[in-house]
CSV table of C-alpha atoms in Angstrom, one decimal:
chain,number,residue,atom,x,y,z
C,215,UNK,CA,-0.5,0.2,-0.2
C,216,UNK,CA,1.1,3.3,-0.5
C,217,UNK,CA,2.2,5.5,2.3
C,218,UNK,CA,-0.4,7.7,3.1
C,219,UNK,CA,1.7,10.9,3.7
C,220,UNK,CA,5.5,11.5,4.3
C,221,UNK,CA,5.6,11.5,7.4
C,222,UNK,CA,2.8,10.5,10.5
C,223,UNK,CA,0.1,13.4,11.4
C,224,UNK,CA,1.9,15.7,14.0
C,225,UNK,CA,0.1,14.1,17.8
C,226,UNK,CA,0.0,17.6,18.8
C,227,UNK,CA,-2.8,18.7,15.8
C,228,UNK,CA,-6.2,20.2,17.2
C,229,UNK,CA,-9.5,21.1,16.3
C,230,UNK,CA,-9.7,24.3,15.5
C,231,UNK,CA,-12.2,25.8,18.0
C,232,UNK,CA,-13.8,28.6,17.2
C,233,UNK,CA,-14.8,27.2,14.1
C,234,UNK,CA,-16.5,24.4,15.4
C,235,UNK,CA,-18.4,26.2,17.6
C,236,UNK,CA,-19.7,29.0,14.6
C,237,UNK,CA,-21.0,26.5,12.5
C,238,UNK,CA,-22.7,25.1,15.4
C,239,UNK,CA,-24.0,28.2,15.5
C,240,UNK,CA,-24.9,28.8,11.6
C,241,UNK,CA,-27.0,25.7,11.9
C,242,UNK,CA,-29.2,26.3,14.6
C,243,UNK,CA,-29.8,29.0,12.3
C,244,UNK,CA,-31.9,25.9,10.2
C,245,UNK,CA,-34.9,25.4,11.5
C,246,UNK,CA,-34.4,29.0,15.0
C,247,UNK,CA,-37.2,28.8,17.2
C,248,UNK,CA,-38.3,31.8,19.5
C,249,UNK,CA,-37.1,30.0,22.4
C,250,UNK,CA,-33.6,30.0,21.6
C,251,UNK,CA,-33.4,26.3,20.2
C,252,UNK,CA,-34.1,24.5,16.9
C,253,UNK,CA,-37.3,22.2,15.2
C,254,UNK,CA,-35.5,20.5,12.0
C,255,UNK,CA,-37.8,17.6,11.2
C,256,UNK,CA,-36.1,14.4,8.4
C,257,UNK,CA,-36.3,15.3,5.0
C,258,UNK,CA,-37.9,19.0,5.4
C,259,UNK,CA,-37.2,22.2,4.4
C,260,UNK,CA,-34.5,23.1,6.6
C,261,UNK,CA,-32.5,20.1,7.3
C,262,UNK,CA,-32.7,20.8,3.1
C,263,UNK,CA,-31.1,24.5,4.1
C,264,UNK,CA,-28.6,22.4,6.2
C,265,UNK,CA,-27.3,20.2,3.6
C,266,UNK,CA,-26.6,23.4,1.7
C,267,UNK,CA,-24.3,24.5,4.1
C,268,UNK,CA,-22.8,21.4,4.9
C,269,UNK,CA,-22.1,20.8,1.3
C,270,UNK,CA,-20.4,24.6,0.5
C,271,UNK,CA,-18.2,23.7,3.9
C,272,UNK,CA,-17.6,19.6,2.6
C,273,UNK,CA,-16.4,21.6,-1.0
C,274,UNK,CA,-14.7,24.8,0.7
C,275,UNK,CA,-12.2,21.8,2.6
C,276,UNK,CA,-11.5,19.9,-0.4
C,277,UNK,CA,-13.9,16.7,0.3
C,278,UNK,CA,-16.3,15.2,-1.5
C,279,UNK,CA,-20.3,14.9,-0.4
C,280,UNK,CA,-22.0,12.2,-2.1
C,281,UNK,CA,-25.4,10.9,-1.1
C,282,UNK,CA,-27.6,7.5,-1.0
C,283,UNK,CA,-30.9,5.6,-2.0
C,284,UNK,CA,-32.2,6.6,2.2
C,285,UNK,CA,-30.9,10.6,2.4
C,286,UNK,CA,-28.1,9.9,4.1
C,287,UNK,CA,-25.2,12.3,3.7
C,288,UNK,CA,-21.2,11.2,3.6
C,289,UNK,CA,-18.7,14.1,3.2
C,290,UNK,CA,-15.2,11.5,2.5
C,291,UNK,CA,-12.0,12.8,2.4
C,292,UNK,CA,-10.8,10.7,-0.2
C,293,UNK,CA,-8.1,7.7,0.5
C,294,UNK,CA,-5.4,5.9,-1.1
C,295,UNK,CA,-7.3,3.6,-2.1
C,296,UNK,CA,-11.3,3.7,-3.0
C,297,UNK,CA,-12.8,0.6,-2.9
C,298,UNK,CA,-11.5,-0.7,0.7
C,299,UNK,CA,-13.8,0.2,3.8
C,300,UNK,CA,-13.5,3.5,4.7
C,301,UNK,CA,-13.7,4.7,8.3
C,302,UNK,CA,-17.3,6.4,9.6
C,303,UNK,CA,-18.0,9.3,12.3
C,304,UNK,CA,-20.4,10.8,12.6
C,305,UNK,CA,-24.5,12.1,13.9
C,306,UNK,CA,-27.3,13.7,12.8
C,307,UNK,CA,-28.9,16.4,11.4
C,308,UNK,CA,-32.9,16.5,11.8
C,309,UNK,CA,-34.1,17.3,15.5
C,310,UNK,CA,-36.9,17.2,17.7
C,311,UNK,CA,-39.6,19.8,17.3
C,312,UNK,CA,-38.7,21.9,20.6
C,313,UNK,CA,-35.3,20.5,20.5
C,314,UNK,CA,-31.8,22.1,20.9
C,315,UNK,CA,-28.9,23.2,19.4
C,316,UNK,CA,-26.3,20.5,19.8
C,317,UNK,CA,-28.4,16.8,20.0
C,318,UNK,CA,-27.0,14.7,16.9
C,319,UNK,CA,-25.5,18.0,15.4
C,320,UNK,CA,-22.6,18.5,17.1
C,321,UNK,CA,-21.4,14.3,16.2
C,322,UNK,CA,-21.5,16.0,12.1
C,323,UNK,CA,-20.0,19.5,12.8
C,324,UNK,CA,-16.9,17.6,15.0
C,325,UNK,CA,-16.9,14.6,12.2
C,326,UNK,CA,-16.8,17.7,9.4
C,327,UNK,CA,-14.3,19.3,11.4
C,328,UNK,CA,-11.9,16.0,11.8
C,329,UNK,CA,-11.9,15.5,8.2
C,330,UNK,CA,-11.4,20.3,7.6
C,331,UNK,CA,-7.9,19.8,10.2
C,332,UNK,CA,-7.0,16.7,8.3
C,333,UNK,CA,-7.0,18.2,4.7
C,334,UNK,CA,-5.9,21.3,6.0
C,335,UNK,CA,-2.6,19.1,6.9
C,336,UNK,CA,-2.4,18.1,4.1
C,337,UNK,CA,-3.3,14.5,4.7
C,338,UNK,CA,-4.0,11.3,2.2
C,339,UNK,CA,-4.9,8.5,4.4
C,340,UNK,CA,-4.8,4.9,3.6
C,341,UNK,CA,-8.7,4.3,3.0
C,342,UNK,CA,-10.9,7.4,2.7
C,343,UNK,CA,-12.4,8.8,6.3
C,344,UNK,CA,-16.0,10.0,6.2
C,345,UNK,CA,-18.5,12.6,7.9
C,346,UNK,CA,-21.5,10.8,7.5
C,347,UNK,CA,-25.3,12.3,8.8
C,348,UNK,CA,-28.0,9.9,9.0
C,349,UNK,CA,-31.9,10.2,7.7
C,350,UNK,CA,-34.3,11.1,9.9
C,351,UNK,CA,-32.4,10.2,13.7
C,352,UNK,CA,-35.0,11.7,16.0
C,353,UNK,CA,-38.3,9.4,14.3
C,354,UNK,CA,-40.1,12.4,15.3
C,355,UNK,CA,-41.6,13.3,11.7
C,356,UNK,CA,-41.3,9.7,10.3
C,357,UNK,CA,-41.9,7.0,12.7
C,358,UNK,CA,-39.8,5.2,14.0
C,359,UNK,CA,-36.3,6.5,13.9
C,360,UNK,CA,-33.3,5.6,12.7
C,361,UNK,CA,-34.4,4.7,9.6
C,362,UNK,CA,-31.4,5.9,7.7
C,363,UNK,CA,-29.0,3.8,10.0
C,364,UNK,CA,-31.3,1.1,8.9
C,365,UNK,CA,-31.8,1.0,5.9
C,366,UNK,CA,-27.8,1.5,5.7
C,367,UNK,CA,-27.2,-1.3,8.3
C,368,UNK,CA,-30.3,-3.4,6.4
C,369,UNK,CA,-32.0,-3.2,9.0
C,370,UNK,CA,-34.9,-1.9,7.5
C,371,UNK,CA,-36.2,-1.8,3.8
C,372,UNK,CA,-35.5,1.3,1.8
C,373,UNK,CA,-39.1,-0.2,0.9
C,374,UNK,CA,-40.5,-0.4,4.2
C,375,UNK,CA,-39.0,3.1,5.0
C,376,UNK,CA,-40.4,5.4,2.1
C,377,UNK,CA,-43.7,4.0,2.9
C,378,UNK,CA,-43.6,5.9,5.9
C,379,UNK,CA,-45.7,9.2,6.1
C,380,UNK,CA,-46.0,12.2,8.5
C,381,UNK,CA,-48.4,13.6,10.7
C,382,UNK,CA,-50.3,15.2,8.0
C,383,UNK,CA,-50.2,12.0,5.3
C,384,UNK,CA,-46.8,13.1,3.6
C,385,UNK,CA,-44.5,10.2,2.8
C,386,UNK,CA,-40.8,8.9,3.3
C,387,UNK,CA,-40.6,8.6,-0.7
C,388,UNK,CA,-42.5,12.2,-1.1
C,389,UNK,CA,-39.9,13.4,1.0
C,390,UNK,CA,-36.9,11.9,0.6
C,391,UNK,CA,-37.2,12.7,-3.5
C,392,UNK,CA,-37.4,16.2,-2.9
C,393,UNK,CA,-34.3,15.9,-0.9
C,394,UNK,CA,-32.2,14.5,-3.5
C,395,UNK,CA,-34.7,16.8,-6.0
C,396,UNK,CA,-32.7,19.5,-4.5
C,397,UNK,CA,-28.8,18.8,-4.8
C,398,UNK,CA,-29.5,17.3,-8.4
C,399,UNK,CA,-25.5,16.8,-9.0
C,400,UNK,CA,-25.1,14.8,-5.5
C,401,UNK,CA,-23.0,12.1,-6.3
C,402,UNK,CA,-25.0,9.0,-5.4
C,403,UNK,CA,-23.4,6.3,-3.1
C,404,UNK,CA,-25.1,2.6,-3.1
C,405,UNK,CA,-27.4,2.0,0.7
C,406,UNK,CA,-24.5,0.1,2.7
C,407,UNK,CA,-20.9,-0.7,1.9
C,408,UNK,CA,-18.5,-1.8,3.9
C,409,UNK,CA,-17.2,-0.4,6.6
C,410,UNK,CA,-13.7,-0.7,9.0
C,411,UNK,CA,-14.9,0.7,11.8
C,412,UNK,CA,-17.4,4.0,13.0
C,413,UNK,CA,-17.5,6.7,15.6
C,414,UNK,CA,-19.8,8.7,17.3
C,415,UNK,CA,-19.5,11.9,19.3
C,416,UNK,CA,-22.6,13.0,21.3
C,417,UNK,CA,-23.9,14.9,24.1
C,418,UNK,CA,-24.4,12.9,26.6
C,419,UNK,CA,-28.0,14.1,27.8
C,420,UNK,CA,-28.0,13.2,31.2
C,421,UNK,CA,-26.8,14.3,34.1
C,422,UNK,CA,-24.2,11.9,35.1
C,423,UNK,CA,-20.3,13.5,33.2
C,424,UNK,CA,-21.5,17.0,35.0
C,425,UNK,CA,-22.0,15.6,38.1
C,426,UNK,CA,-19.4,13.3,38.2
C,427,UNK,CA,-17.0,16.6,36.7
C,428,UNK,CA,-15.8,14.5,33.4
C,429,UNK,CA,-15.6,15.8,30.3
C,430,UNK,CA,-15.6,12.8,28.3
C,431,UNK,CA,-17.6,9.8,28.7
C,432,UNK,CA,-16.2,7.0,26.9
C,433,UNK,CA,-19.5,4.8,26.4
C,434,UNK,CA,-20.1,1.5,27.0
C,435,UNK,CA,-23.3,0.2,25.4
C,436,UNK,CA,-26.6,1.7,24.7
C,437,UNK,CA,-29.5,0.1,26.6
C,438,UNK,CA,-32.9,-1.4,24.7
C,439,UNK,CA,-35.5,0.3,23.6
C,440,UNK,CA,-39.1,-1.5,22.5
C,441,UNK,CA,-41.5,1.0,21.2
C,442,UNK,CA,-45.3,0.6,20.5
C,443,UNK,CA,-48.2,2.4,18.3
C,444,UNK,CA,-51.7,1.1,20.5
C,445,UNK,CA,-54.6,1.8,19.3
C,446,UNK,CA,-57.8,1.5,21.6
C,447,UNK,CA,-61.6,1.4,19.2
C,448,UNK,CA,-64.4,2.2,21.6
C,449,UNK,CA,-67.6,3.7,19.9
C,450,UNK,CA,-68.3,7.5,19.2
C,451,UNK,CA,-71.7,8.4,21.8
C,452,UNK,CA,-73.4,12.2,22.8
C,453,UNK,CA,-71.5,12.7,26.1
C,454,UNK,CA,-75.3,14.5,27.5
C,455,UNK,CA,-77.6,11.1,26.4
C,456,UNK,CA,-75.5,8.2,26.6
C,457,UNK,CA,-75.7,6.7,29.7
C,458,UNK,CA,-72.5,5.6,31.5
C,459,UNK,CA,-73.1,2.1,31.5
C,460,UNK,CA,-73.4,1.7,28.7
C,461,UNK,CA,-70.3,3.5,26.8
C,462,UNK,CA,-68.0,2.0,25.0
C,463,UNK,CA,-64.8,5.3,26.0
C,464,UNK,CA,-61.3,5.1,24.4
C,465,UNK,CA,-60.3,7.5,26.7
C,466,UNK,CA,-61.6,5.7,30.0
C,467,UNK,CA,-60.2,2.4,28.5
C,468,UNK,CA,-56.5,4.4,27.7
C,469,UNK,CA,-56.9,5.5,31.4
C,470,UNK,CA,-56.4,2.5,33.0
C,471,UNK,CA,-54.1,0.4,30.6
C,472,UNK,CA,-51.6,4.2,31.1
C,473,UNK,CA,-52.7,3.7,35.2
C,474,UNK,CA,-51.8,0.0,34.8
C,475,UNK,CA,-48.3,0.4,32.9
C,476,UNK,CA,-47.0,3.2,35.2
C,477,UNK,CA,-47.3,1.2,37.8
C,478,UNK,CA,-45.8,-2.6,37.2
C,479,UNK,CA,-44.3,-1.9,33.9
C,480,UNK,CA,-42.7,1.8,34.7
C,481,UNK,CA,-42.2,1.3,38.9
C,482,UNK,CA,-41.3,-2.8,38.4
C,483,UNK,CA,-36.7,-1.3,38.7
C,484,UNK,CA,-34.4,1.4,39.3
C,485,UNK,CA,-33.2,1.1,35.6
C,486,UNK,CA,-36.0,0.5,33.7
C,487,UNK,CA,-37.6,4.0,31.4
C,488,UNK,CA,-41.4,3.7,30.7
C,489,UNK,CA,-43.2,6.5,28.5
C,490,UNK,CA,-46.3,7.2,26.3
C,491,UNK,CA,-44.9,10.1,24.9
C,492,UNK,CA,-47.7,11.3,22.3
C,493,UNK,CA,-51.4,10.8,22.1
C,494,UNK,CA,-54.0,11.4,20.3
C,495,UNK,CA,-58.1,11.3,20.7
C,496,UNK,CA,-60.7,11.0,18.5
C,497,UNK,CA,-63.1,12.5,17.6
C,498,UNK,CA,-60.9,15.3,20.3
C,499,UNK,CA,-64.9,16.9,20.7
C,500,UNK,CA,-65.9,18.5,23.7
C,501,UNK,CA,-69.3,16.9,23.9
C,502,UNK,CA,-68.1,13.2,22.0
C,503,UNK,CA,-67.1,9.9,23.7
C,504,UNK,CA,-64.2,9.7,22.8
C,505,UNK,CA,-64.6,6.5,19.4
C,506,UNK,CA,-60.4,5.6,19.1
C,507,UNK,CA,-57.3,6.7,21.2
C,508,UNK,CA,-53.6,6.3,19.9
C,509,UNK,CA,-50.9,6.7,21.4
C,510,UNK,CA,-46.8,5.7,21.1
C,511,UNK,CA,-45.4,3.8,24.5
C,512,UNK,CA,-41.2,4.2,24.9
C,513,UNK,CA,-39.6,1.8,26.8
C,514,UNK,CA,-35.9,0.8,27.0
C,515,UNK,CA,-34.1,-1.0,30.0
C,516,UNK,CA,-30.0,-2.0,30.0
C,517,UNK,CA,-30.9,-5.7,30.8
C,518,UNK,CA,-32.8,-6.9,27.5
C,519,UNK,CA,-34.2,-10.6,29.1
C,520,UNK,CA,-36.0,-7.9,31.8
C,521,UNK,CA,-36.6,-5.5,28.9
C,522,UNK,CA,-38.1,-8.4,27.1
C,523,UNK,CA,-40.5,-9.7,29.9
C,524,UNK,CA,-41.6,-5.9,30.1
C,525,UNK,CA,-42.9,-5.7,26.7
C,526,UNK,CA,-44.4,-9.3,27.0
C,527,UNK,CA,-46.8,-7.3,30.3
C,528,UNK,CA,-47.7,-4.8,28.5
C,529,UNK,CA,-49.2,-7.1,25.6
C,530,UNK,CA,-50.9,-8.6,28.8
C,531,UNK,CA,-51.9,-5.9,30.2
C,532,UNK,CA,-53.6,-3.8,27.2
C,533,UNK,CA,-55.9,-7.1,26.4
C,534,UNK,CA,-57.0,-6.5,30.3
C,535,UNK,CA,-57.2,-3.4,31.0
C,536,UNK,CA,-59.3,-2.2,27.5
C,537,UNK,CA,-62.8,-4.0,27.2
C,538,UNK,CA,-65.5,-3.4,26.5
C,539,UNK,CA,-62.4,-1.1,23.8
C,540,UNK,CA,-60.7,-3.2,21.5
C,541,UNK,CA,-56.5,-2.0,22.0
C,542,UNK,CA,-53.8,-2.9,19.4
C,543,UNK,CA,-50.5,-2.3,20.0
C,544,UNK,CA,-48.1,-3.0,17.1
C,545,UNK,CA,-44.4,-2.9,17.6
C,546,UNK,CA,-41.9,-0.3,15.7
C,547,UNK,CA,-38.9,-1.0,17.5
C,548,UNK,CA,-37.6,-3.7,18.8
C,549,UNK,CA,-33.6,-2.7,19.9
C,550,UNK,CA,-31.6,-4.8,21.9
C,551,UNK,CA,-28.6,-3.9,24.1
C,552,UNK,CA,-25.5,-3.5,22.5
C,553,UNK,CA,-22.1,-3.4,23.5
C,554,UNK,CA,-19.4,-0.8,21.8
C,555,UNK,CA,-15.9,-1.9,21.1
C,556,UNK,CA,-13.5,-2.7,24.0
C,557,UNK,CA,-10.9,-1.4,21.6
C,558,UNK,CA,-12.0,2.2,20.4
C,559,UNK,CA,-12.8,2.4,24.5
C,560,UNK,CA,-9.8,2.1,24.9
C,561,UNK,CA,-8.4,4.6,22.1
C,562,UNK,CA,-11.1,7.3,23.5
C,563,UNK,CA,-9.5,6.7,27.1
C,564,UNK,CA,-6.2,7.1,26.4
C,565,UNK,CA,-7.4,10.0,24.1
C,566,UNK,CA,-8.5,11.9,26.6
C,567,UNK,CA,-6.4,10.9,28.7
C,568,UNK,CA,-3.4,12.9,26.6
C,569,UNK,CA,-5.2,15.4,26.4
C,570,UNK,CA,-6.3,16.2,30.1
C,571,UNK,CA,-9.9,15.8,30.1
C,572,UNK,CA,-10.8,14.2,32.6
C,573,UNK,CA,-13.0,10.6,31.7
C,574,UNK,CA,-15.3,8.0,32.6
C,575,UNK,CA,-17.2,4.6,31.5
C,576,UNK,CA,-20.5,5.5,30.9
C,577,UNK,CA,-23.9,3.9,29.4
C,578,UNK,CA,-26.0,5.1,27.4
C,579,UNK,CA,-30.1,5.6,28.6
C,580,UNK,CA,-30.6,7.4,25.0
C,581,UNK,CA,-31.1,5.6,21.2
C,582,UNK,CA,-28.2,6.3,18.4
C,583,UNK,CA,-27.1,5.4,14.9
C,584,UNK,CA,-24.3,3.6,16.5
C,585,UNK,CA,-26.4,0.8,17.6
C,586,UNK,CA,-26.7,-0.8,14.4
C,587,UNK,CA,-23.3,0.4,13.6
C,588,UNK,CA,-22.3,-1.7,15.8
C,589,UNK,CA,-23.8,-4.7,14.1
C,590,UNK,CA,-21.3,-3.7,10.9
C,591,UNK,CA,-17.5,-2.7,12.4
C,592,UNK,CA,-16.4,-1.8,15.2
C,593,UNK,CA,-18.0,0.5,16.6
C,594,UNK,CA,-17.8,3.5,19.5
C,595,UNK,CA,-19.3,6.7,21.2
C,596,UNK,CA,-17.9,9.5,22.8
C,597,UNK,CA,-19.6,11.4,25.0
C,598,UNK,CA,-19.7,15.4,26.2
C,599,UNK,CA,-21.3,16.8,29.4
C,600,UNK,CA,-25.6,18.9,28.2
C,601,UNK,CA,-25.8,21.6,31.1
C,602,UNK,CA,-28.3,20.3,33.4
C,603,UNK,CA,-29.0,16.5,31.5
C,604,UNK,CA,-31.3,18.3,29.8
C,605,UNK,CA,-31.8,17.2,26.0
C,606,UNK,CA,-34.5,17.3,23.5
C,607,UNK,CA,-35.5,21.2,25.0
C,608,UNK,CA,-34.6,24.0,23.6
C,609,UNK,CA,-32.9,25.4,26.4
C,610,UNK,CA,-30.2,21.6,25.8
C,611,UNK,CA,-26.2,23.2,25.9
C,612,UNK,CA,-23.5,21.7,26.1
C,613,UNK,CA,-19.7,24.6,26.9
C,614,UNK,CA,-17.7,26.0,24.4
C,615,UNK,CA,-14.2,24.1,25.4
C,616,UNK,CA,-16.1,20.6,26.2
C,617,UNK,CA,-17.4,20.6,22.2
C,618,UNK,CA,-14.1,21.1,21.4
C,619,UNK,CA,-12.6,18.8,23.7
C,620,UNK,CA,-14.7,15.7,22.6
C,621,UNK,CA,-13.5,16.6,18.7
C,622,UNK,CA,-10.1,16.9,20.0
C,623,UNK,CA,-10.9,13.3,21.3
C,624,UNK,CA,-12.5,12.3,18.1
C,625,UNK,CA,-9.6,13.6,15.4
C,626,UNK,CA,-7.0,11.3,18.3
C,627,UNK,CA,-8.8,8.6,18.1
C,628,UNK,CA,-9.3,8.3,14.2
C,629,UNK,CA,-5.6,9.8,13.6
C,630,UNK,CA,-4.1,5.7,13.3
C,631,UNK,CA,-6.3,5.4,10.6
C,632,UNK,CA,-5.6,8.8,8.6
C,633,UNK,CA,-1.1,8.0,9.1
C,634,UNK,CA,-1.4,4.7,8.2
C,635,UNK,CA,-0.8,3.5,11.6
C,636,UNK,CA,-2.3,0.6,13.8
C,637,UNK,CA,-5.9,0.2,13.6
C,638,UNK,CA,-6.0,1.4,9.6
């Protein structure tokens, strides 16, 4: 193999902290909310605007942007051998409706910053090193989330992804086609290709690092997650004339099911996370007995056996408490807990140590695209603190020094792949 460089990339190489921060703030204007947060839904006009910025920055640095049939964005630092599996680093650009400035987008911009620094150093790595922004990680517009990484990993078919619709009836197929039409000259990569390794930087979205006074979290894995759509069907009736005993009130059935689930599932142990995060009542009129309730349940636990047990219990509770209505549960996500690559975890810890940043191992309570990459190649995540552990909220915040520190750790971990040393 040809040499990547005449000499190895300097170990003292650092990211441009000011540039990284300015780009975070620039992307925060794509879908900015009045409360200082971000509403940048998957495949929306706001996300297309963010792609224009990303692609402009990439081309200015001599990097190569591309996409794929699932609407994932790839930005490559070209390697000497374009045929061998590349290294990927990134996260996602979409946000929750009232989300913050850092969730997802930090990992994408940290990866872009690393590639920009390497390009400025004149690095030509042995293999491509690629920044990726996965499509629809959040799942707030189209359900379920992580569509881009699931399609890439073969967990979900592209046909199934394209068939999903948002609350306004717009399909992923329509939105994807609009995205690709906005970038007609962008090179298309095939959906899914072999990978050498995957890294993802992210805010913690929890309070542990801040409470422990640590700047870098070495993520050991991601706790398991199940999501359910539950539809409760009853019968519409007049609120003033229909006797209580004769009602098939879907909202009353929901109240019984919700109370039982919060008690038996939410109270199972201290590690369980049970959430009813979306509720729709039909016809939602003040003087009409509700005929249908649709809800979304998010269930998480680090122990896969417990997670499976609680998922089965949820099905049983719906059946037990729905009568005289009928409840139908559909599983949208069934993702077991996973562990990350020990060697990459050690590399992250070593990089933090070299940079003098306090660090600790930590389990991710939130789900990330890295979950699906871990089944394809050695994968790992780098966490930085967020103020008060707050995320998915407009006041989500990360300190500029921590933003730079996480990106510098990512750079250190990627350096062996860039200079032809161990790992490449």
